[in-house]
Each structure stands twice: as C-alpha cells, then as structure tokens.
Amino acid sequence: MTTIKFDYSPLTKFVHENELPEIQKMVTACDDELRHKTGAGKDFIGYVDLPVEYDHEEFDRIKKAAAKIRQDSEVFVAIGIGGSYLGARMACDFLNLNYGNWQKDHEGPIVLFAGNSISGTYLQEILDLIGDKSFSINVISKSGTTTEPSIAFRVLKKKLVDKYGKEEAAKRIYATTDKAKGALKTEADAEGYEEFVVPDAIGGRYSVMSAVGLLPIAVAGGDIDKLMEGFAAGREAYSNPDLSQNEAYQYAALRNILMRKGYNVEILENYEPSLQYLGEWWKQLAGESEGKDQKGIYPSSANFSTDLHSLGQYIQEGQRFLFETVVMVDHPKYDVEIPVEEEDLDGLKYLEGKNMNYVNEQAYRGVVIAHTDGGVPVMTIHIDQQDEFTLGQLVYFFEIAIGISGYLNGINPFNQPGVEDYKRNMFALLGKPGFEEQTNEIKQREGDFF
Ligand SMILES: O=P(O)(O)OC[C@H]1O[C@](O)(CO)[C@@H](O)[C@@H]1O
C-alpha cells in the first residue's frame, strides 16, 4: 500500500510518449547495478535495504533513550550538519512537531538544532534559549571530525558540565557516529556517552532513517515504528525495475529526460510551510549526489504560495531552463474557514465559507497551468497526509530515485569529493596542524582575493 501518487500528466508538451519506454533499458541496467551493488559507490548502497536490514537492538535503545530524554529534559539539542542534521529537521517540521513543542501543555522537550553553521550569534541564541532549563545533547557526525558540530558540541558540552558536573553531563550526551573511528567515537568511548552508530554502508545524506534521524525524531515525539513501516512500504512499492510499475523510477527517468533537453535546474516546491525543510533535505540529497564531473541537475527549492510573490515572475517568464517538482499534501492536517463579514470591504465575499485548503488547491492548479503555458515542465508528487507512514515512503521514494538518477547520468551518486576543497582552504587559513604547506600557499594567494 502506498499513500503517494506521482503525476506527470502536464509533461505531454515537453516529453514525447515514446521517451519513457525508450529509456527503460538504461533504467533496468541502473536498477541492476543498484540492487546488486555493482555500480559506482557500491559500498554506500546500504540504504536500499535499510528498511528491513537494521539493528533492532539499537532501534529499541533509541526508543528508550528518547523516552528518558523526554522525561528528564526541557530542551534537547541535536548537533550536526548536512546529512547529520537536515533529515531530522525536515522530519520534525514535516510531522508538525516543532511548533507543538513550544506549546505550554506539550509533553517532551523543545527540540533545537545546532552545529549547522559557524555563526556565534546563532549558537549564543541557543545558549540563551536553554537558559536554566534542563537539557540533553545528541551530537551527530558520521566522520566525527566535522568542524561545525565539533565547535557547537564543545560549547554546549561546557554548559552541560557547568550545570550538572562531568558525570551527570556524560549521561545527558548521546553520540551518533561511526562504529570504530573518528574523534567523536574516541571521546564517546573515553567519556562513556551512550553511542549510536551510523552504519558504514549508509552515506550521510541517505542516513535519516538510521539513528542519525531516528533519535531526534523520537525525542520530538515522532512515532519511529510507523516511520520505519512507511520506509519498508516504500522499499516494497519502488522495487520493480519496470517503469510503468515504479513511480520513483518514473520520476528519476523524467528528470533525466528533461535535463538532456536543457532543463538543468529543478525546483522542489510545496504549498505547506512545514515542508520547507523537505526542500532543504532534498537539495543535499540531490545536489551532493548528482553535482559532479561537471554534470547534474542543480537542485533548488521554493515555498508556495509565499515564493510566487518573489520567484514567481522568474519562473513564469525568465530563462527557460527550469522544471518543477511539487510535493502536494492532499489532506492537510488542519483547515481554516474564511469567515463571513456583513460588508465586502476587502473584496473576499466570493470566498466566504470556503476553506483555505480549497483556495490553496486552486492556487496550485492555477500555477501548474500557468507555468506549463510559460514553458516550465511541472511534475507532482501527491502525498496523502503529513504522517510518519507517508514520510517513510517519501524518503525512500527520493533516495531510490536519486540513486537511479545518478547512475542514469553516469556519475557516482554516493560520494562527495567536491566538498573537501573549501575545507582544505579553511583549515590552511586557520592554521590546522597538518596543513602547514597549504597554509604557506594560500597566504600567498590571499591577496588576489581580499
Ligand atoms: O556527519 P558528518 O561526518 O559530520 O558530515 C556532515 C556532512 O558533511 C559532509 O561530509 C560534507 O562536508 C556531508 O556529506 C555530510 O552529510
């Protein structure tokens, strides 16, 4: 059973009906590489079977740790960046757990995210928000050496130790990292933090359904059993290499077909503000997977109708290299009726008694028609509702689609060599031990830039 429906009917103007069947052979070959782990990046394809092959003992420990944190902490800070941050943040927003946590009668801690930038202002605000409240920390880093979370962890750990003393602080620190290596692993072992593992075969941006995402989601109040059920339903639904039977593969194939026609930028869109971080999570998944060897679709995102009043003009009439993928919630959690007024001073009489979701739906329909007319291909992923089961499926939909899509484009969707370049320069500028040669080199070049 799937609660997701992929609709590409508006593409008739852009994609000829023979194009999907014609790409089938390539899709079958990519599917074979992915399922049999024979393609590029084969050591990081663990996510394909993760819905059924995960550590059940650890899964239970995650639930226990979450229950403890929900009981002994008013604030919970998840520290991480990229794949060690975006999935949990996306899921908490998607499940509408974030604002709920600020409500007075809400059970469980306020969930905050740190270590996702190098901003002292942001971190100071987190420290101020925590104030005198009881709190716990989940530091998440696969490598265990990433600068942003390491700095935030140091700072927040100090606050924890100042408040509780070293021994109690150690009981409030949860470390999610590699099973054997990295600075975080070394520290967690030495200090006795409870540890959770990022499996070797799961890359950061494919890790939301491992302890990386599951602990913060469970602490926020998400039902991770249902999430895993949905993830497994996704695996079931998107396992057939036959394009006519696999909507995730249809999406992967169509975005490649569009890219080859010069549609090089994809905008992931939503009509629910709580899906904003779905776009952020997806941008890392797609961008870090596909943008290499001077190839790949540039992933961007937009939130409608908000951005129709900013980006809408460009999408309608700017350069024609864009295509859009909408994630549309068919049954939003709440609805609000537009009230009746005696006079019609604001000109809204024609909407009286109608619901906002109805108006939102008409906005979506109007946009699909207008953008199609304006030369922008639009596809839609309809999701039934914003619940854990649907989210699990949606994560699988995107993860499997991006794997296939990368292979279709002849790249390795599971590495990210390009992210090291800026880090090397930053470490050289900061004088990190081991970077002495690069420091000399970059100091000589600095003047050309600043
Ligand atoms: O979990 P880590 O090792 O701290 O990495 C965080 C993120 O940084 C990157 O390695 C990029 O630098 C991403 O691939 C990853 O998701």
Coordinates of C-alpha atoms and ligand atoms in Angstrom, one line a residue:
M1 CA 0.0 0.0 0.0
T2 CA 1.4 3.4 -0.9
T3 CA 0.0 6.8 0.1
I4 CA 2.0 8.6 -2.6
K5 CA 1.0 9.3 -6.2
F6 CA 3.3 10.6 -8.8
D7 CA 1.6 12.6 -11.6
Y8 CA 3.4 13.8 -14.6
S9 CA 0.4 14.5 -16.9
P10 CA 1.4 18.1 -17.5
L11 CA 4.6 17.0 -19.3
T12 CA 2.9 16.0 -22.6
K13 CA 4.1 19.3 -24.0
F14 CA 7.8 18.6 -23.1
V15 CA 8.2 14.8 -23.2
H16 CA 7.1 12.6 -26.1
E17 CA 5.2 9.4 -25.1
N18 CA 8.0 7.2 -26.6
E19 CA 10.7 8.7 -24.4
L20 CA 9.9 6.8 -21.1
P21 CA 9.8 3.4 -22.8
E22 CA 13.0 4.2 -24.7
I23 CA 14.9 4.9 -21.5
Q24 CA 13.6 1.7 -19.9
K25 CA 16.7 -0.4 -20.9
M26 CA 19.0 2.1 -19.2
V27 CA 16.8 2.2 -16.1
T28 CA 16.9 -1.6 -15.9
A29 CA 20.7 -1.5 -16.1
C30 CA 20.9 1.1 -13.4
D31 CA 18.4 -0.8 -11.2
D32 CA 20.6 -3.9 -11.6
E33 CA 23.7 -2.0 -10.5
L34 CA 21.9 -0.6 -7.5
R35 CA 20.2 -3.7 -6.3
H36 CA 23.3 -6.0 -6.9
K37 CA 25.7 -3.4 -5.6
T38 CA 27.9 -3.5 -8.6
G39 CA 27.8 0.2 -9.6
A40 CA 29.9 3.1 -8.6
G41 CA 29.9 3.9 -4.8
K42 CA 28.7 0.3 -4.1
D43 CA 30.0 0.5 -0.5
F44 CA 27.4 3.1 0.3
I45 CA 24.2 1.5 -1.0
G46 CA 23.1 0.1 2.4
Y47 CA 20.0 2.5 2.3
V48 CA 18.3 0.3 -0.3
D49 CA 17.7 -2.5 2.2
L50 CA 17.8 -0.4 5.4
P51 CA 14.0 -0.7 5.9
V52 CA 14.4 -4.4 6.6
E53 CA 18.1 -4.7 7.5
Y54 CA 18.6 -2.5 10.5
D55 CA 19.9 -3.1 14.0
H56 CA 16.7 -3.9 16.0
E57 CA 18.6 -3.8 19.4
E58 CA 19.8 -0.3 18.6
F59 CA 16.3 0.7 17.4
D60 CA 14.9 -0.3 20.9
R61 CA 17.7 1.6 22.6
I62 CA 16.8 4.7 20.5
K63 CA 13.3 4.5 21.8
K64 CA 14.5 4.0 25.4
A65 CA 16.9 7.0 25.2
A66 CA 14.2 9.1 23.6
A67 CA 11.8 8.2 26.5
K68 CA 14.4 9.2 29.0
I69 CA 15.2 12.5 27.3
R70 CA 11.5 13.3 27.0
Q71 CA 11.2 12.8 30.7
D72 CA 14.3 14.5 32.1
S73 CA 14.9 17.4 29.6
E74 CA 13.0 20.5 28.8
V75 CA 15.3 21.2 25.9
F76 CA 17.0 18.8 23.5
V77 CA 19.8 20.0 21.2
A78 CA 20.6 17.9 18.1
I79 CA 24.1 18.9 16.9
G80 CA 25.0 18.1 13.3
I81 CA 25.3 19.4 9.8
G82 CA 24.4 18.3 6.3
G83 CA 23.1 14.7 6.4
S84 CA 23.6 14.7 10.1
Y85 CA 21.1 17.5 10.5
L86 CA 18.7 18.0 7.6
G87 CA 16.8 14.8 7.8
A88 CA 15.9 15.1 11.4
R89 CA 15.0 18.8 11.0
M90 CA 12.9 18.0 7.9
A91 CA 11.1 15.2 9.7
C92 CA 10.3 17.2 12.8
D93 CA 8.8 20.0 10.6
F94 CA 7.0 17.6 8.3
L95 CA 5.4 15.9 11.3
N96 CA 4.4 19.3 12.7
L97 CA 6.4 18.5 15.8
N98 CA 8.3 21.8 16.0
Y99 CA 5.7 24.4 16.8
G100 CA 3.9 21.9 19.0
N101 CA 6.9 21.7 21.2
W102 CA 6.6 25.4 22.0
Q103 CA 3.1 25.0 23.3
K104 CA 2.9 25.2 27.1
D105 CA 0.9 21.9 27.5
H106 CA 3.1 19.9 25.1
E107 CA 4.9 16.9 26.6
G108 CA 8.5 16.4 25.9
P109 CA 11.4 18.8 25.2
I110 CA 11.7 21.7 22.8
V111 CA 14.0 20.4 20.1
L112 CA 16.7 22.7 18.9
F113 CA 19.3 22.2 16.2
A114 CA 22.9 23.4 16.5
G115 CA 26.3 22.8 14.8
N116 CA 24.7 23.6 11.4
S117 CA 26.6 26.8 10.8
I118 CA 29.7 28.6 12.2
S119 CA 27.6 31.5 13.5
G120 CA 28.4 32.6 17.0
T121 CA 25.2 34.6 17.1
Y122 CA 23.1 31.6 16.3
L123 CA 24.9 29.5 19.0
Q124 CA 24.6 32.2 21.6
E125 CA 20.9 32.4 20.9
I126 CA 20.6 28.6 21.5
L127 CA 22.5 29.0 24.8
D128 CA 20.2 31.8 25.8
L129 CA 17.1 29.7 24.9
I130 CA 18.4 26.9 27.0
G131 CA 19.0 29.3 29.9
D132 CA 18.4 27.4 33.2
K133 CA 16.3 24.7 31.6
S134 CA 17.2 21.0 31.9
F135 CA 18.7 19.8 28.7
S136 CA 20.4 16.9 26.8
I137 CA 22.5 16.8 23.7
N138 CA 22.7 14.5 20.7
V139 CA 25.9 15.1 18.8
I140 CA 25.7 13.5 15.4
S141 CA 28.6 13.2 13.0
K142 CA 29.5 10.2 10.8
S143 CA 33.1 11.2 10.4
G144 CA 33.2 12.5 13.9
T145 CA 35.5 15.3 12.8
T146 CA 33.3 17.9 11.1
T147 CA 34.2 21.4 12.3
E148 CA 30.8 23.0 12.7
P149 CA 29.3 20.3 15.0
S150 CA 32.6 19.9 16.8
I151 CA 32.7 23.6 17.8
A152 CA 29.0 23.6 18.9
F153 CA 29.4 20.4 20.8
R154 CA 32.4 21.9 22.8
V155 CA 30.4 24.9 23.7
L156 CA 27.2 23.1 24.6
K157 CA 29.1 20.4 26.5
K158 CA 30.7 23.1 28.6
K159 CA 27.3 24.4 29.5
L160 CA 26.2 20.9 30.4
V161 CA 29.2 20.2 32.6
D162 CA 28.9 23.6 34.3
K163 CA 25.3 22.8 35.1
Y164 CA 25.4 19.2 36.0
G165 CA 29.1 18.3 36.7
K166 CA 31.1 15.9 34.5
E167 CA 29.5 12.6 35.5
E168 CA 25.8 13.7 35.1
A169 CA 26.7 15.6 31.9
A170 CA 28.0 12.4 30.4
K171 CA 24.6 10.8 31.0
R172 CA 23.0 13.6 29.0
I173 CA 25.2 13.3 26.0
Y174 CA 24.2 10.9 23.2
A175 CA 26.8 10.4 20.4
T176 CA 25.8 9.2 17.0
T177 CA 28.9 8.4 14.9
D178 CA 31.0 5.7 13.2
K179 CA 31.2 2.4 15.0
A180 CA 35.0 2.4 15.1
K181 CA 36.8 5.6 14.0
G182 CA 36.8 9.4 14.4
A183 CA 37.4 11.9 17.2
L184 CA 33.8 11.7 18.4
K185 CA 34.0 8.0 18.7
T186 CA 37.2 8.3 20.7
E187 CA 35.7 10.9 23.0
A188 CA 32.4 8.9 23.4
D189 CA 34.3 5.8 24.4
A190 CA 36.5 7.7 26.8
E191 CA 33.7 9.6 28.5
G192 CA 31.1 6.9 28.5
Y193 CA 28.4 8.6 26.4
E194 CA 25.6 6.4 25.1
E195 CA 26.5 5.7 21.5
F196 CA 24.5 5.1 18.3
V197 CA 26.0 4.0 15.0
V198 CA 25.9 5.5 11.6
P199 CA 26.3 2.3 9.6
D200 CA 29.3 2.1 7.2
A201 CA 27.2 1.5 4.2
I202 CA 24.9 4.5 4.7
G203 CA 26.1 7.9 3.4
G204 CA 25.3 11.0 5.4
R205 CA 22.6 12.3 3.1
Y206 CA 20.9 8.8 3.0
S207 CA 21.0 8.4 6.8
V208 CA 17.8 10.0 8.1
M209 CA 16.3 6.6 8.7
S210 CA 19.2 5.4 10.8
A211 CA 20.0 6.6 14.4
V212 CA 21.1 9.9 12.8
G213 CA 17.5 10.9 12.3
L214 CA 15.6 8.5 14.4
L215 CA 16.7 9.7 17.9
P216 CA 15.9 13.4 17.3
I217 CA 12.6 12.4 15.7
A218 CA 11.7 10.1 18.5
V219 CA 12.6 12.8 21.1
A220 CA 10.4 15.3 19.3
G221 CA 7.5 12.8 19.7
G222 CA 7.5 11.2 16.3
D223 CA 6.4 7.5 16.0
I224 CA 9.5 5.9 14.6
D225 CA 7.8 2.5 14.3
K226 CA 5.4 4.0 11.8
L227 CA 8.2 5.8 10.1
M228 CA 10.1 2.5 9.5
E229 CA 6.8 0.9 8.4
G230 CA 6.4 3.6 5.8
F231 CA 10.1 3.2 4.8
A232 CA 9.6 -0.5 4.3
A233 CA 6.4 0.2 2.3
G234 CA 8.5 2.5 0.1
R235 CA 11.0 -0.3 -0.5
E236 CA 8.2 -2.6 -1.4
A237 CA 6.5 -0.1 -3.7
Y238 CA 9.6 1.1 -5.5
S239 CA 11.4 -2.2 -6.2
N240 CA 10.2 -3.0 -9.7
P241 CA 12.6 -2.0 -12.5
D242 CA 9.6 -1.7 -14.9
L243 CA 9.0 2.0 -15.3
S244 CA 5.3 1.5 -15.8
Q245 CA 5.1 0.0 -12.3
N246 CA 7.6 2.2 -10.4
E247 CA 6.7 5.8 -9.8
A248 CA 10.0 6.7 -8.2
Y249 CA 11.8 5.4 -11.3
Q250 CA 9.4 7.4 -13.5
Y251 CA 10.5 10.5 -11.6
A252 CA 14.2 9.6 -11.9
A253 CA 13.8 8.9 -15.6
L254 CA 11.8 12.0 -16.4
R255 CA 14.1 14.4 -14.6
N256 CA 17.0 12.9 -16.7
I257 CA 15.0 13.2 -19.9
L258 CA 14.2 16.9 -19.1
M259 CA 17.9 17.6 -18.1
R260 CA 19.0 16.3 -21.5
K261 CA 16.7 18.8 -23.1
G262 CA 18.4 21.7 -21.3
Y263 CA 16.1 21.8 -18.2
N264 CA 19.1 21.9 -15.8
V265 CA 17.5 23.4 -12.7
E266 CA 14.8 21.6 -10.7
I267 CA 12.8 23.4 -8.1
L268 CA 11.2 21.3 -5.4
E269 CA 8.1 23.1 -4.3
N270 CA 5.4 22.8 -1.6
Y271 CA 2.3 24.5 -0.6
E272 CA 2.7 23.8 3.1
P273 CA 5.3 25.8 5.1
S274 CA 6.1 22.8 7.2
L275 CA 7.6 21.2 4.1
Q276 CA 10.2 23.9 3.7
Y277 CA 12.9 21.6 5.1
L278 CA 11.8 18.8 2.9
G279 CA 13.3 21.0 0.2
E280 CA 16.5 21.7 2.2
W281 CA 17.0 17.9 2.9
W282 CA 16.3 17.0 -0.8
K283 CA 18.7 19.7 -2.0
Q284 CA 21.6 18.0 -0.2
L285 CA 20.4 14.5 -1.3
A286 CA 20.1 15.6 -5.0
G287 CA 22.9 18.1 -5.1
E288 CA 25.6 16.2 -3.3
S289 CA 24.7 13.0 -5.2
E290 CA 24.4 14.4 -8.7
G291 CA 26.5 17.5 -9.0
K292 CA 29.9 16.2 -10.1
D293 CA 32.1 15.6 -13.1
Q294 CA 30.7 19.0 -14.4
K295 CA 27.3 17.4 -14.7
G296 CA 24.0 17.2 -12.9
I297 CA 20.7 19.0 -12.3
Y298 CA 21.0 22.0 -10.0
P299 CA 18.5 21.4 -7.1
S300 CA 16.7 24.4 -5.7
S301 CA 13.5 24.8 -3.7
A302 CA 10.6 27.1 -3.3
N303 CA 7.7 27.5 -0.9
F304 CA 4.4 28.4 -2.4
S305 CA 2.3 30.4 -2.4
T306 CA 4.9 32.5 -0.5
D307 CA 7.6 32.5 -3.2
L308 CA 5.1 33.0 -6.0
H309 CA 5.3 36.6 -4.8
S310 CA 9.1 36.7 -5.2
L311 CA 10.3 33.9 -7.5
G312 CA 7.0 33.6 -9.4
Q313 CA 7.9 36.2 -12.0
Y314 CA 11.2 34.5 -12.9
I315 CA 9.6 31.0 -13.1
Q316 CA 6.9 32.3 -15.4
E317 CA 8.9 34.4 -17.7
G318 CA 12.7 34.1 -17.1
Q319 CA 15.2 31.9 -18.9
R320 CA 13.8 28.6 -19.8
F321 CA 16.0 26.0 -18.1
L322 CA 13.7 25.3 -15.1
F323 CA 11.5 22.4 -14.2
E324 CA 9.4 22.0 -11.1
T325 CA 8.5 19.1 -8.9
V326 CA 5.7 19.8 -6.5
V327 CA 5.1 17.9 -3.3
M328 CA 1.4 18.3 -2.7
V329 CA -0.3 17.3 0.5
D330 CA -3.8 16.1 -0.4
H331 CA -5.2 16.1 3.1
P332 CA -3.5 18.7 5.2
K333 CA -3.7 18.4 9.0
Y334 CA -5.9 21.4 9.6
D335 CA -8.1 23.7 7.7
V336 CA -9.5 27.2 8.4
E337 CA -12.8 28.5 7.1
I338 CA -12.8 32.0 5.7
P339 CA -15.3 34.0 7.8
V340 CA -18.4 35.8 6.7
E341 CA -18.5 39.6 7.0
E342 CA -21.5 41.8 6.5
E343 CA -19.8 44.2 4.2
D344 CA -17.4 43.3 1.4
L345 CA -14.7 45.9 2.1
D346 CA -11.8 43.5 1.4
G347 CA -13.4 42.0 -1.7
L348 CA -13.4 38.5 -0.3
K349 CA -17.1 37.8 -0.3
Y350 CA -16.7 35.3 -3.1
L351 CA -14.6 33.2 -0.8
E352 CA -16.8 33.3 2.3
G353 CA -17.4 30.0 3.8
K354 CA -14.7 28.4 1.7
N355 CA -11.7 26.7 3.3
M356 CA -8.1 27.8 3.0
N357 CA -7.1 24.3 1.7
Y358 CA -9.6 24.7 -1.1
V359 CA -8.0 28.1 -2.0
N360 CA -4.5 26.6 -1.7
E361 CA -5.5 23.8 -4.1
Q362 CA -6.8 26.3 -6.7
A363 CA -3.6 28.2 -6.4
Y364 CA -1.7 25.0 -7.1
R365 CA -3.9 24.2 -10.1
G366 CA -3.6 27.8 -11.5
V367 CA 0.2 27.6 -11.1
V368 CA 0.6 24.3 -12.9
I369 CA -1.4 25.6 -15.9
A370 CA 0.4 28.9 -16.0
H371 CA 3.9 27.5 -15.6
T372 CA 3.2 24.8 -18.2
D373 CA 1.9 27.5 -20.6
G374 CA 5.1 29.5 -19.8
G375 CA 7.4 26.7 -20.8
V376 CA 8.2 25.1 -17.5
P377 CA 7.6 21.3 -17.1
V378 CA 5.8 20.5 -13.8
M379 CA 5.5 17.1 -12.1
T380 CA 3.7 16.5 -8.8
I381 CA 4.2 14.0 -6.0
H382 CA 0.9 13.8 -4.2
I383 CA 1.2 12.7 -0.6
D384 CA -1.9 11.7 1.3
Q385 CA -1.0 13.4 4.6
Q386 CA 1.9 14.5 6.8
D387 CA 2.2 11.5 8.9
E388 CA 5.1 9.1 9.8
F389 CA 4.0 6.3 7.4
T390 CA 3.9 8.7 4.4
L391 CA 7.2 10.3 5.3
G392 CA 8.9 7.0 5.5
Q393 CA 7.7 6.2 1.9
L394 CA 8.6 9.6 0.7
V395 CA 12.2 9.4 2.0
Y396 CA 12.5 6.0 0.2
F397 CA 10.9 7.5 -3.0
F398 CA 13.5 10.3 -3.2
E399 CA 16.5 8.2 -2.1
I400 CA 15.9 5.4 -4.6
A401 CA 15.1 7.9 -7.3
I402 CA 18.3 9.9 -6.8
G403 CA 20.4 6.7 -6.8
I404 CA 18.9 5.7 -10.1
S405 CA 19.0 9.2 -11.5
G406 CA 22.8 9.5 -10.7
Y407 CA 23.5 6.2 -12.5
L408 CA 21.4 7.3 -15.5
N409 CA 23.6 10.3 -15.7
G410 CA 26.8 8.2 -15.5
I411 CA 28.1 9.5 -12.1
N412 CA 28.7 8.1 -8.7
P413 CA 25.7 9.2 -6.6
F414 CA 27.3 8.1 -3.4
N415 CA 30.5 10.2 -3.0
Q416 CA 31.1 13.9 -2.5
P417 CA 34.7 14.7 -3.3
G418 CA 34.0 18.3 -4.1
V419 CA 33.1 19.3 -0.5
E420 CA 36.7 18.9 0.6
D421 CA 38.2 21.8 -1.4
Y422 CA 36.8 24.7 0.8
K423 CA 37.6 22.7 3.9
R424 CA 41.3 22.4 2.9
N425 CA 41.5 26.1 2.4
M426 CA 39.7 26.9 5.6
F427 CA 42.0 24.6 7.6
A428 CA 45.0 26.1 5.9
L429 CA 43.8 29.6 6.8
L430 CA 43.0 28.6 10.4
G431 CA 46.5 27.0 10.7
K432 CA 45.3 23.5 11.5
P433 CA 48.2 21.1 12.3
G434 CA 49.0 19.0 9.2
F435 CA 48.1 21.8 6.8
E436 CA 51.4 23.8 7.0
E437 CA 52.2 23.5 3.3
Q438 CA 48.7 24.6 2.3
T439 CA 48.9 27.5 4.8
N440 CA 52.0 28.9 3.1
E441 CA 50.5 28.5 -0.3
I442 CA 47.1 30.1 0.5
K443 CA 48.7 33.0 2.4
Q444 CA 50.5 34.0 -0.8
R445 CA 47.3 33.8 -2.8
E446 CA 45.0 35.5 -0.3
G447 CA 45.9 39.0 -1.6
D448 CA 44.5 38.2 -5.0
F449 CA 41.0 37.8 -3.5
F450 CA 40.6 40.1 -0.5
Ligands
LIG1 O1 28.3 13.5 9.6 P1 29.5 14.3 9.3 O2 30.7 13.4 9.0 O3 29.7 15.3 10.3 O4 29.3 15.1 7.9 C1 28.3 16.0 7.8 C2 28.1 16.4 6.3 O5 29.3 16.9 5.8 C3 29.6 16.4 4.6 O6 30.5 15.4 4.7 C4 30.1 17.4 3.6 O7 31.2 18.0 4.1 C5 28.2 15.8 4.1 O8 28.4 14.8 3.2 C6 27.7 15.2 5.4 O9 26.4 15.0 5.4

